[in-house]
Short mmCIF file of C-alpha atoms in Angstrom, two decimals:
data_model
loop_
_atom_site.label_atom_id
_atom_site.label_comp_id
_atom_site.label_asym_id
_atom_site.label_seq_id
_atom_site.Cartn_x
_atom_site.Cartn_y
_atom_site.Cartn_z
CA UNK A 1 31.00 7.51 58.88
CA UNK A 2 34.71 8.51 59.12
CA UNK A 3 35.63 4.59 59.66
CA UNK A 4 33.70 3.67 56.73
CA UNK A 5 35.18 6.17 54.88
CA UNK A 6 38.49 4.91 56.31
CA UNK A 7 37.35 1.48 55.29
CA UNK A 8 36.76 1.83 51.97
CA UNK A 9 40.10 3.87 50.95
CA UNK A 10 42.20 1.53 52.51
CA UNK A 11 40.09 -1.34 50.48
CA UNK A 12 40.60 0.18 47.30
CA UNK A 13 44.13 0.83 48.04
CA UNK A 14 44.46 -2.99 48.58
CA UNK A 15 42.53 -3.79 45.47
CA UNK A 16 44.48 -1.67 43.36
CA UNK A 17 47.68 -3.41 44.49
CA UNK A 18 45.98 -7.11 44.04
CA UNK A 19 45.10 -5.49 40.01
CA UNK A 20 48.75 -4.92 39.87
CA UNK A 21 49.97 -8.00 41.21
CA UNK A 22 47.50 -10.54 39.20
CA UNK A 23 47.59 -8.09 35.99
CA UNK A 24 49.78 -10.83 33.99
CA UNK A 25 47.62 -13.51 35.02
CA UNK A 26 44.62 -11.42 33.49
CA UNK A 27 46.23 -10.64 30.65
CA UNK A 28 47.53 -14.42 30.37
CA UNK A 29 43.56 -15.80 30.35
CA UNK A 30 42.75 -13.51 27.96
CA UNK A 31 39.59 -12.06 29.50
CA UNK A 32 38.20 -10.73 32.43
CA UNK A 33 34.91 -11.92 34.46
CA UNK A 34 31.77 -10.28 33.50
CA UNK A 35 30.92 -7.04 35.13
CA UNK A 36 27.19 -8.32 35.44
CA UNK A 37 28.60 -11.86 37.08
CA UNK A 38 26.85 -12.67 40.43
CA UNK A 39 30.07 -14.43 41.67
CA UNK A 40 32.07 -12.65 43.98
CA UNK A 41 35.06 -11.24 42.79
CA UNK A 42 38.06 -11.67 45.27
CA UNK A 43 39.69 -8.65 43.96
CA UNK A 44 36.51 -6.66 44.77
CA UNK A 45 36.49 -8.55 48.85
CA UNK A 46 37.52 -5.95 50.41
CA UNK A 47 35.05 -3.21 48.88
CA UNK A 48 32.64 -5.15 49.15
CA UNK A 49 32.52 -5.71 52.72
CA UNK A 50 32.59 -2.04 53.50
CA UNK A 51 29.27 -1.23 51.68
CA UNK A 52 27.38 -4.37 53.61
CA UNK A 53 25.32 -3.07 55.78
CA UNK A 54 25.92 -3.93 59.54
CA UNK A 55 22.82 -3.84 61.24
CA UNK A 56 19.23 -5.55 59.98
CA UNK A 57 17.97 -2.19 60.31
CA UNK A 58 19.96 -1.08 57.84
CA UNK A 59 19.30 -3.81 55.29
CA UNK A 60 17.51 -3.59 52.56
CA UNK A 61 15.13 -5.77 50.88
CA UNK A 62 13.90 -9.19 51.83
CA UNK A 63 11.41 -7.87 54.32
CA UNK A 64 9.99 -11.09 54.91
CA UNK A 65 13.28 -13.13 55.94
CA UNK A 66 14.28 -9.73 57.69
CA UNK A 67 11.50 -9.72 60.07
CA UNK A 68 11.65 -13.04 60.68
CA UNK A 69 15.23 -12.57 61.87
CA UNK A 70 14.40 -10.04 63.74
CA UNK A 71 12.03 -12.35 65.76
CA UNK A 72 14.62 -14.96 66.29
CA UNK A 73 17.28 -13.25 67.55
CA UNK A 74 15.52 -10.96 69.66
CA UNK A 75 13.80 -13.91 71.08
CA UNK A 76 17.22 -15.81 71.81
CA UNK A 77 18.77 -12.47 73.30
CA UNK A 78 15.72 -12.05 75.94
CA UNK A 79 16.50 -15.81 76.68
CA UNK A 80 19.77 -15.32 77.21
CA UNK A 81 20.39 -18.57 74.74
CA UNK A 82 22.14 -19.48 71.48
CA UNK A 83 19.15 -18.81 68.60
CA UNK A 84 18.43 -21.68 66.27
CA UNK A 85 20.58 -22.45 64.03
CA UNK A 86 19.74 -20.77 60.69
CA UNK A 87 19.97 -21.58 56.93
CA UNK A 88 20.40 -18.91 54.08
CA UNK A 89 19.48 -20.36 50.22
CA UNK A 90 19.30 -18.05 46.93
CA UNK A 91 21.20 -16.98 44.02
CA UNK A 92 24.75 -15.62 44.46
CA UNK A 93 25.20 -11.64 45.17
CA UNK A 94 21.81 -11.28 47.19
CA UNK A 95 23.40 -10.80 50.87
CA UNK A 96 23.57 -14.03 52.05
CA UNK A 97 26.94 -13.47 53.60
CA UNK A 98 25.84 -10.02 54.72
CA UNK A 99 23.02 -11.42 56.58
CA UNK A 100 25.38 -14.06 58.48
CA UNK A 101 27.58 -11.17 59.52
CA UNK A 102 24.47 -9.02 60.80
CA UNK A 103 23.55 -11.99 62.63
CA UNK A 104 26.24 -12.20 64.62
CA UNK A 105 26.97 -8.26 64.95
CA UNK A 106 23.02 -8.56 66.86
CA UNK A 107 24.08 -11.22 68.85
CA UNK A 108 27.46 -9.58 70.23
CA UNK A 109 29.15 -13.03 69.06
CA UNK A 110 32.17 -13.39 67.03
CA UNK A 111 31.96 -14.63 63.78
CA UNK A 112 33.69 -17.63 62.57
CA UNK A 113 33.83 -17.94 58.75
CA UNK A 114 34.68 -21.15 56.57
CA UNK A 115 33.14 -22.25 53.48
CA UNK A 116 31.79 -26.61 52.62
CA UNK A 117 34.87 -26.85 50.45
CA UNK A 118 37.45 -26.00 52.67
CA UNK A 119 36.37 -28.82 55.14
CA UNK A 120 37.33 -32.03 53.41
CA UNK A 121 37.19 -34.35 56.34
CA UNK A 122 35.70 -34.33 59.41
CA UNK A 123 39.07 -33.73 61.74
CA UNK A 124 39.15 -30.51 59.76
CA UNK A 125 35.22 -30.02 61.57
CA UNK A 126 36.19 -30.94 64.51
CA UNK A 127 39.84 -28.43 65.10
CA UNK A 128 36.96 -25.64 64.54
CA UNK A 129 34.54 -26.74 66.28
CA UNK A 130 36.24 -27.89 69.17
CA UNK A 131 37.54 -23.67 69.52
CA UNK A 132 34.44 -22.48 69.31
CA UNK A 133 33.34 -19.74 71.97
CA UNK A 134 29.93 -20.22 74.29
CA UNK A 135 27.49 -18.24 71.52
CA UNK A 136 29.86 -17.59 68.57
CA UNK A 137 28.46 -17.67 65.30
CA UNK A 138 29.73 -20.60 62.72
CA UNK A 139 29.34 -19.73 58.97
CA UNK A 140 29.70 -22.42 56.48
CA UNK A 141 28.89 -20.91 53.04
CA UNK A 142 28.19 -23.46 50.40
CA UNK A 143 27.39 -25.74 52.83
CA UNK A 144 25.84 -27.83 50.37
CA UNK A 145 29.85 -28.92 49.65
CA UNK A 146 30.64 -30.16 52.92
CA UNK A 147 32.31 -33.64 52.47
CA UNK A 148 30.25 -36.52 54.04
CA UNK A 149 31.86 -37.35 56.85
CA UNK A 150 32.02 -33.86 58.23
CA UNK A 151 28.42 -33.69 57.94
CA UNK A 152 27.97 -36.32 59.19
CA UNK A 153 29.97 -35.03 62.40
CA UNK A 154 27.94 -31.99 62.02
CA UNK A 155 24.47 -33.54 62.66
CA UNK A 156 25.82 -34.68 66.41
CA UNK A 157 27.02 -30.72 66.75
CA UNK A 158 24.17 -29.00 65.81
CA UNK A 159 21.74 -31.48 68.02
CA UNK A 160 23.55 -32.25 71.34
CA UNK A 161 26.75 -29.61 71.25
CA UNK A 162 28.85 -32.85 70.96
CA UNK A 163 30.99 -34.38 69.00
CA UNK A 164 32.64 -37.94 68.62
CA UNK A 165 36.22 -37.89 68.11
CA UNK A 166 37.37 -41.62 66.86
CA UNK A 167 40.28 -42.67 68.17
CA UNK A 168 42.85 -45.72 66.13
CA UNK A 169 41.58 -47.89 63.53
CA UNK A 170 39.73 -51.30 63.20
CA UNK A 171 38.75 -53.20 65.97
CA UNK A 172 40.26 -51.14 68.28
CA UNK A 173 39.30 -48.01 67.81
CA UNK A 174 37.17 -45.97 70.04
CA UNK A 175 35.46 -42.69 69.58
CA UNK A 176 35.97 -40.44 72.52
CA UNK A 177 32.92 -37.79 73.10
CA UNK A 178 33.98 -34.51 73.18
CA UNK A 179 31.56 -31.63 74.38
CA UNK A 180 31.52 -28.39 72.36
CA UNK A 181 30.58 -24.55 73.69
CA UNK A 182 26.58 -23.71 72.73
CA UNK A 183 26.98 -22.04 68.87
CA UNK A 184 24.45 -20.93 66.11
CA UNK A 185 25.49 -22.30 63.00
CA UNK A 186 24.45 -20.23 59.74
CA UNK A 187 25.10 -22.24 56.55
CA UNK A 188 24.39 -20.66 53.29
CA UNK A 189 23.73 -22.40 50.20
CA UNK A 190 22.86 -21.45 46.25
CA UNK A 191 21.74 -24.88 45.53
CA UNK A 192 18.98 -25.26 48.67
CA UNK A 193 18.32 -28.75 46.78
CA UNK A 194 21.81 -30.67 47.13
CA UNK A 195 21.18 -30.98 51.04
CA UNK A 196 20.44 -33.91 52.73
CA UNK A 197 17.55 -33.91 54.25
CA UNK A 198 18.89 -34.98 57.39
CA UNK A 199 21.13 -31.79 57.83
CA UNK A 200 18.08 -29.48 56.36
CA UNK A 201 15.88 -30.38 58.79
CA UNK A 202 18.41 -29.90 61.61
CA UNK A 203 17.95 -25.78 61.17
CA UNK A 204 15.57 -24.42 63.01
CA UNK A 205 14.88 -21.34 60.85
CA UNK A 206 15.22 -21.49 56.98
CA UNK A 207 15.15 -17.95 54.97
CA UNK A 208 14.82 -17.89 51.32
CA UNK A 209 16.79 -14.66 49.55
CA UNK A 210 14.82 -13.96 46.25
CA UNK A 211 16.10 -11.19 43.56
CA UNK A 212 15.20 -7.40 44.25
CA UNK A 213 13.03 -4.97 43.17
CA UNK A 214 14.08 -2.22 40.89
CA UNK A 215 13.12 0.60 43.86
CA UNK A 216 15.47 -1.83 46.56
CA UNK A 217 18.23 -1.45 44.29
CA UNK A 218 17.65 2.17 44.40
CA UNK A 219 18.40 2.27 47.59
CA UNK A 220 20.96 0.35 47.93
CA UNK A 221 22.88 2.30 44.57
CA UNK A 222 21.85 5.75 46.46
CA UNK A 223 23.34 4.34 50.24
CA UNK A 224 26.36 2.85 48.61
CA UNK A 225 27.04 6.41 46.07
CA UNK A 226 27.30 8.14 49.52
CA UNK A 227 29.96 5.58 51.29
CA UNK A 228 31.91 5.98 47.87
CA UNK A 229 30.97 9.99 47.41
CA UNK A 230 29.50 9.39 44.17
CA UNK A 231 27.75 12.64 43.24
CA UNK A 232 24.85 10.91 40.99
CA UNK A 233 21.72 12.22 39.72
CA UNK A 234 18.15 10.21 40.37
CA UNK A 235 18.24 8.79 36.81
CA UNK A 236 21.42 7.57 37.13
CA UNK A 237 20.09 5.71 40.66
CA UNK A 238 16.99 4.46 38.13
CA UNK A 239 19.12 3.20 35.31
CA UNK A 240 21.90 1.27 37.57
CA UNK A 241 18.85 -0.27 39.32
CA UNK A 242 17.06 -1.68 36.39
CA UNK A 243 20.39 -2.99 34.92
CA UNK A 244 21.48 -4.75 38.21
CA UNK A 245 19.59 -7.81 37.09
CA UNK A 246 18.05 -7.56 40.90
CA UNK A 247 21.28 -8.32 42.46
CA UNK A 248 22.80 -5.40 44.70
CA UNK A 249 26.12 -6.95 44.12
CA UNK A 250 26.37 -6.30 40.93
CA UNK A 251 24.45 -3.03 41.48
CA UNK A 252 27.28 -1.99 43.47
CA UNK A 253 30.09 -3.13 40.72
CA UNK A 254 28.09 -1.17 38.15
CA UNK A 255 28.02 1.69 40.13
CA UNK A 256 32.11 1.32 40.84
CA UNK A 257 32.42 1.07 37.33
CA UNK A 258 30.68 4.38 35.94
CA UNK A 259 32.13 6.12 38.87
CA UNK A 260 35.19 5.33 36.71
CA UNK A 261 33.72 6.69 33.63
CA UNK A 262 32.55 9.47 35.00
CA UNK A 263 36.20 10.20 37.36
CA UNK A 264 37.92 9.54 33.79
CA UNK A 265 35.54 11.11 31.20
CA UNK A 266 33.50 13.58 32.79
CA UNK A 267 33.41 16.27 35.73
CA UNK A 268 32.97 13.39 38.11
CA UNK A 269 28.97 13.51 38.40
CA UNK A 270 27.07 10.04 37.43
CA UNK A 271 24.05 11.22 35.11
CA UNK A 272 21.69 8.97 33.36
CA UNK A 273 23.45 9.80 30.29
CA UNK A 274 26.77 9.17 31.26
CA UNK A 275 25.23 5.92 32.80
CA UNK A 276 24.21 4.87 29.27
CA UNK A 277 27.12 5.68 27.64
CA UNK A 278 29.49 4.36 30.55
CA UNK A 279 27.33 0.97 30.49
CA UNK A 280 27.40 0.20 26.59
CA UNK A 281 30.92 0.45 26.67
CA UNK A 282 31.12 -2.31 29.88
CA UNK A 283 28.64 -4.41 27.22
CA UNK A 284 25.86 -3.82 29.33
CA UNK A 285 22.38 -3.49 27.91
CA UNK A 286 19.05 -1.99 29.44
CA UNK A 287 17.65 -5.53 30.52
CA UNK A 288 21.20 -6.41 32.12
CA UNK A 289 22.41 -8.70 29.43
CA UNK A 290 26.03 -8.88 28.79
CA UNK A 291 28.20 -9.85 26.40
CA UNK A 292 27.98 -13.29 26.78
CA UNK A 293 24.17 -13.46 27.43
CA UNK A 294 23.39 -11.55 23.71
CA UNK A 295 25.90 -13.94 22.12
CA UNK A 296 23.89 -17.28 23.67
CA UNK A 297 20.52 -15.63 22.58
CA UNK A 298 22.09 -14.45 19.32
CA UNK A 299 23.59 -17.55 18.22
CA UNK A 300 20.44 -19.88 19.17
CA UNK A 301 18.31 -17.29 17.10
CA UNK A 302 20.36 -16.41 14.15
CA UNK A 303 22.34 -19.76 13.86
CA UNK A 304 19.77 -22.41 14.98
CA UNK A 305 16.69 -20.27 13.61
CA UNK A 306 15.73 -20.65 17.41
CA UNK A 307 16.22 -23.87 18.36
CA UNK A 308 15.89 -26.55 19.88
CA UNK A 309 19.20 -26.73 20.07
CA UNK A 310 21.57 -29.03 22.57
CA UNK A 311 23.88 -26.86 25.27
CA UNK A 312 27.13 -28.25 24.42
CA UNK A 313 26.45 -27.50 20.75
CA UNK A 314 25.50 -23.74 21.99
CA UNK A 315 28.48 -23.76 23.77
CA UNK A 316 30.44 -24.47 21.22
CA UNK A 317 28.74 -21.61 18.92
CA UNK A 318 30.03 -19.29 21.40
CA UNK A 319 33.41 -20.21 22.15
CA UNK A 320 32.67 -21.13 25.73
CA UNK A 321 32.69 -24.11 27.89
CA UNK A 322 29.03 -25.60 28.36
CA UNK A 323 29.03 -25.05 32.42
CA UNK A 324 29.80 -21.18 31.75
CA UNK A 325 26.96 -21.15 29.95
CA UNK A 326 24.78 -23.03 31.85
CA UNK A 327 25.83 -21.55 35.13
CA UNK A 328 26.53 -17.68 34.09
CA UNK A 329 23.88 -17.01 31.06
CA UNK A 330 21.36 -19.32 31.28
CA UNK A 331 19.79 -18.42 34.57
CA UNK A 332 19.22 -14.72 33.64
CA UNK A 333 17.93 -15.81 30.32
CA UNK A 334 15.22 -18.31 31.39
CA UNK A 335 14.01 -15.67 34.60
CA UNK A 336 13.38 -12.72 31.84
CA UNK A 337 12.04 -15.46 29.94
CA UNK A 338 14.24 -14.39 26.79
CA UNK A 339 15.00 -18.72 26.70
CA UNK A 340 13.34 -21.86 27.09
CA UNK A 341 14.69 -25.11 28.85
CA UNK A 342 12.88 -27.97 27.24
CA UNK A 343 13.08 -32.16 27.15
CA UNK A 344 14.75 -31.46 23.57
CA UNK A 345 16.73 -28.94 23.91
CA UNK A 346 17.67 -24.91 24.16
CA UNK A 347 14.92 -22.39 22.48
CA UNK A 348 14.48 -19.14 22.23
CA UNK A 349 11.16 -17.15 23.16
CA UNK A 350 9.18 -14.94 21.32
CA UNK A 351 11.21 -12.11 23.61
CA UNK A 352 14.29 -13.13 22.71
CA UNK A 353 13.82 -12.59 19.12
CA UNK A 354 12.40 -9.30 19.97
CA UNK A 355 15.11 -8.77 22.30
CA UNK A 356 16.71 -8.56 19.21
CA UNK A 357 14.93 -6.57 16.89
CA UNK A 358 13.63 -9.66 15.33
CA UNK A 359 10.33 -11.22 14.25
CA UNK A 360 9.76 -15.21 15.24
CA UNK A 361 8.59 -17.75 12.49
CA UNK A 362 5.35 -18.91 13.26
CA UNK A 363 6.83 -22.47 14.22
CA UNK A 364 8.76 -19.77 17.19
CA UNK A 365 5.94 -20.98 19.76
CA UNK A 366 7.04 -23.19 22.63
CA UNK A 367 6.86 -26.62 22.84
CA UNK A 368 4.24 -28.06 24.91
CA UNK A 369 4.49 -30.84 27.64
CA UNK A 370 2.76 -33.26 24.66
CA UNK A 371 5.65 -32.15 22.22
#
């Protein structure tokens, strides 16, 4: 407990030092990223790998994947072998990483971390591979990224433990086989779809990450409040949960942030009163919708009368660009089913103009397939 505590003062430490360092550059864009944003936030690294949990026992949520897991690497470890190579998909913020880390903290491996965009040719594969320890654990987030010819090269890894190193150009060049040490590669991906599925079917164990219950949050706020000593109440644990739009990553920012509140404002303990009132000032409403999530469903309802109504024109009604829209708001809005995707265009639900405080026209009804 005492080097977690250690952990997470020197991490704040070095956070508050990167805020000072890259507090023109904020100022300089103007705005901040959303406190509800699923991304990770590279000012918030540090932090955030104190409060992952470092054992599966000590994970929460995704029972299902977890036991599986638990299977597969207690299976390799009474083998004495490498377990299959494993593939993470889901949303951002759901542990993904953390599970890759766990992974190899079970196995007694070290952990070798790169991400798809970093590797932009295959050489770049191969100086990693190629160092690789007997039973070391490779993670590639977004692996869905990975430039072709490294995955290409990576198809010959994860089979034989082998790869082909090519050696001068045209006719006279000759690839030279070079034999890797045995390693479980863990790729993680948001977009599960983008693979090939030549390198998808290479992993021998897939685990899908879906969002979390309101009572798995709770734990997680509750586990994480004692790592930070957060003295918070139950309702406070029940109000952070149900605004964490199922994500413990931003359950854990949220909770960060009305520490703050409560540090700055208050006698230091987190009610569900102060969580309220620290929450509405962050923009943060009771179904987890943000700033720029009301202004998409606001300006589609008010300005369009509800739609349908094109993405780049919605963009535009906001004052953002269409991908931040499609990538940050949308998603939340079409899984609380506060906004419709259809063939014509953008339209709000029936619960996004109650979301609202509004009544729909009776033309408000979705369009059907035949529309």
């Amino acid at each position: 407990m005492t080097d977690v505590g250690d952990a997470l003062t020197g991490a704040e430490e070095a956070e508050l030092q990167r805020r000072r360092e890259l507090r023109g550059d904020s100022d300089e864009h103007g705005r901040e990223d959303s406190v509800v944003s699923p991304l990770a936030d590279s000012e918030e690294g540090a932090i955030e790998g104190a409060l992952r949990p470092k054992r599966l026992d000590d994970f929460v949520g995704q029972h299902r994947v977890r036991e599986q897991l638990t299977l597969l690497l207690r299976g390799a470890l009474r083998r004495g072998r490498p377990p299959d190579h494993v593939l993470l998909s889901g949303p951002p913020g759901l542990g993904k990483t953390t599970i890759a880390m766990i992974i190899a903290a079970e196995l007694g491996a070290p952990l070798r971390p790169t991400s798809g965009p970093a590797i932009e040719r295959s050489g770049d594969l191969a100086a990693v591979l190629s160092t690789l320890q007997e039973g070391e654990v490779l993670f590639i987030d977004e692996i869905h990224r990975l430039a072709r010819p490294a995955e290409e090269m990576l198809y010959l890894a994860m089979e034989d433990f082998r790869v082909d190193i090519v050696v001068g150009k045209g006719p006279g060049a000759t690839a030279i086989p070079l034999d890797i040490a045995p390693f479980t590669l863990v790729g993680a991906t948001t977009r599960a779809g983008l693979l090939p599925a030549p390198l998808r079917d290479r992993f021998g164990f897939t685990g899908h990450l879906d969002f979390y219950q309101p009572a798995e949050l709770g734990i997680i706020v509750r586990r994480s409040a004692g790592l930070l000593g957060v003295r918070i109440e139950d309702g406070a644990i029940e109000e952070l949960s149900l605004r964490s739009r199922g994500t413990p990553r931003i359950a854990n920012r949220l909770l960060r942030r009305v520490r703050d509140y409560a540090e700055v404002r208050a006698d230091g303990l987190v009610t569900r009163e102060l969580t309220r009132t620290a929450l509405e000032l962050y923009e943060v409403d009771e179904l987890g919708l943000d700033r720029l999530d009301r202004a998409v469903l606001d300006a589609l309802i008010r300005r369009f009368g509800g739609g349908p109504v094109g993405l780049s024109t919605l963009a535009v009604a906001v004052a953002e660009e269409a991908e931040t829209v499609e990538v940050v708001a949308e998603p939340f809005l079409v899984r609380h089913g506060l906004l419709a995707r259809t063939p014509r265009g953008r339209v709000a639900t029936p619960a996004g103009w109650a979301h609202l405080g509004l009544t729909p026209p009776p033309s408000a009804d979705l369009p059907t397939l035949f529309d």
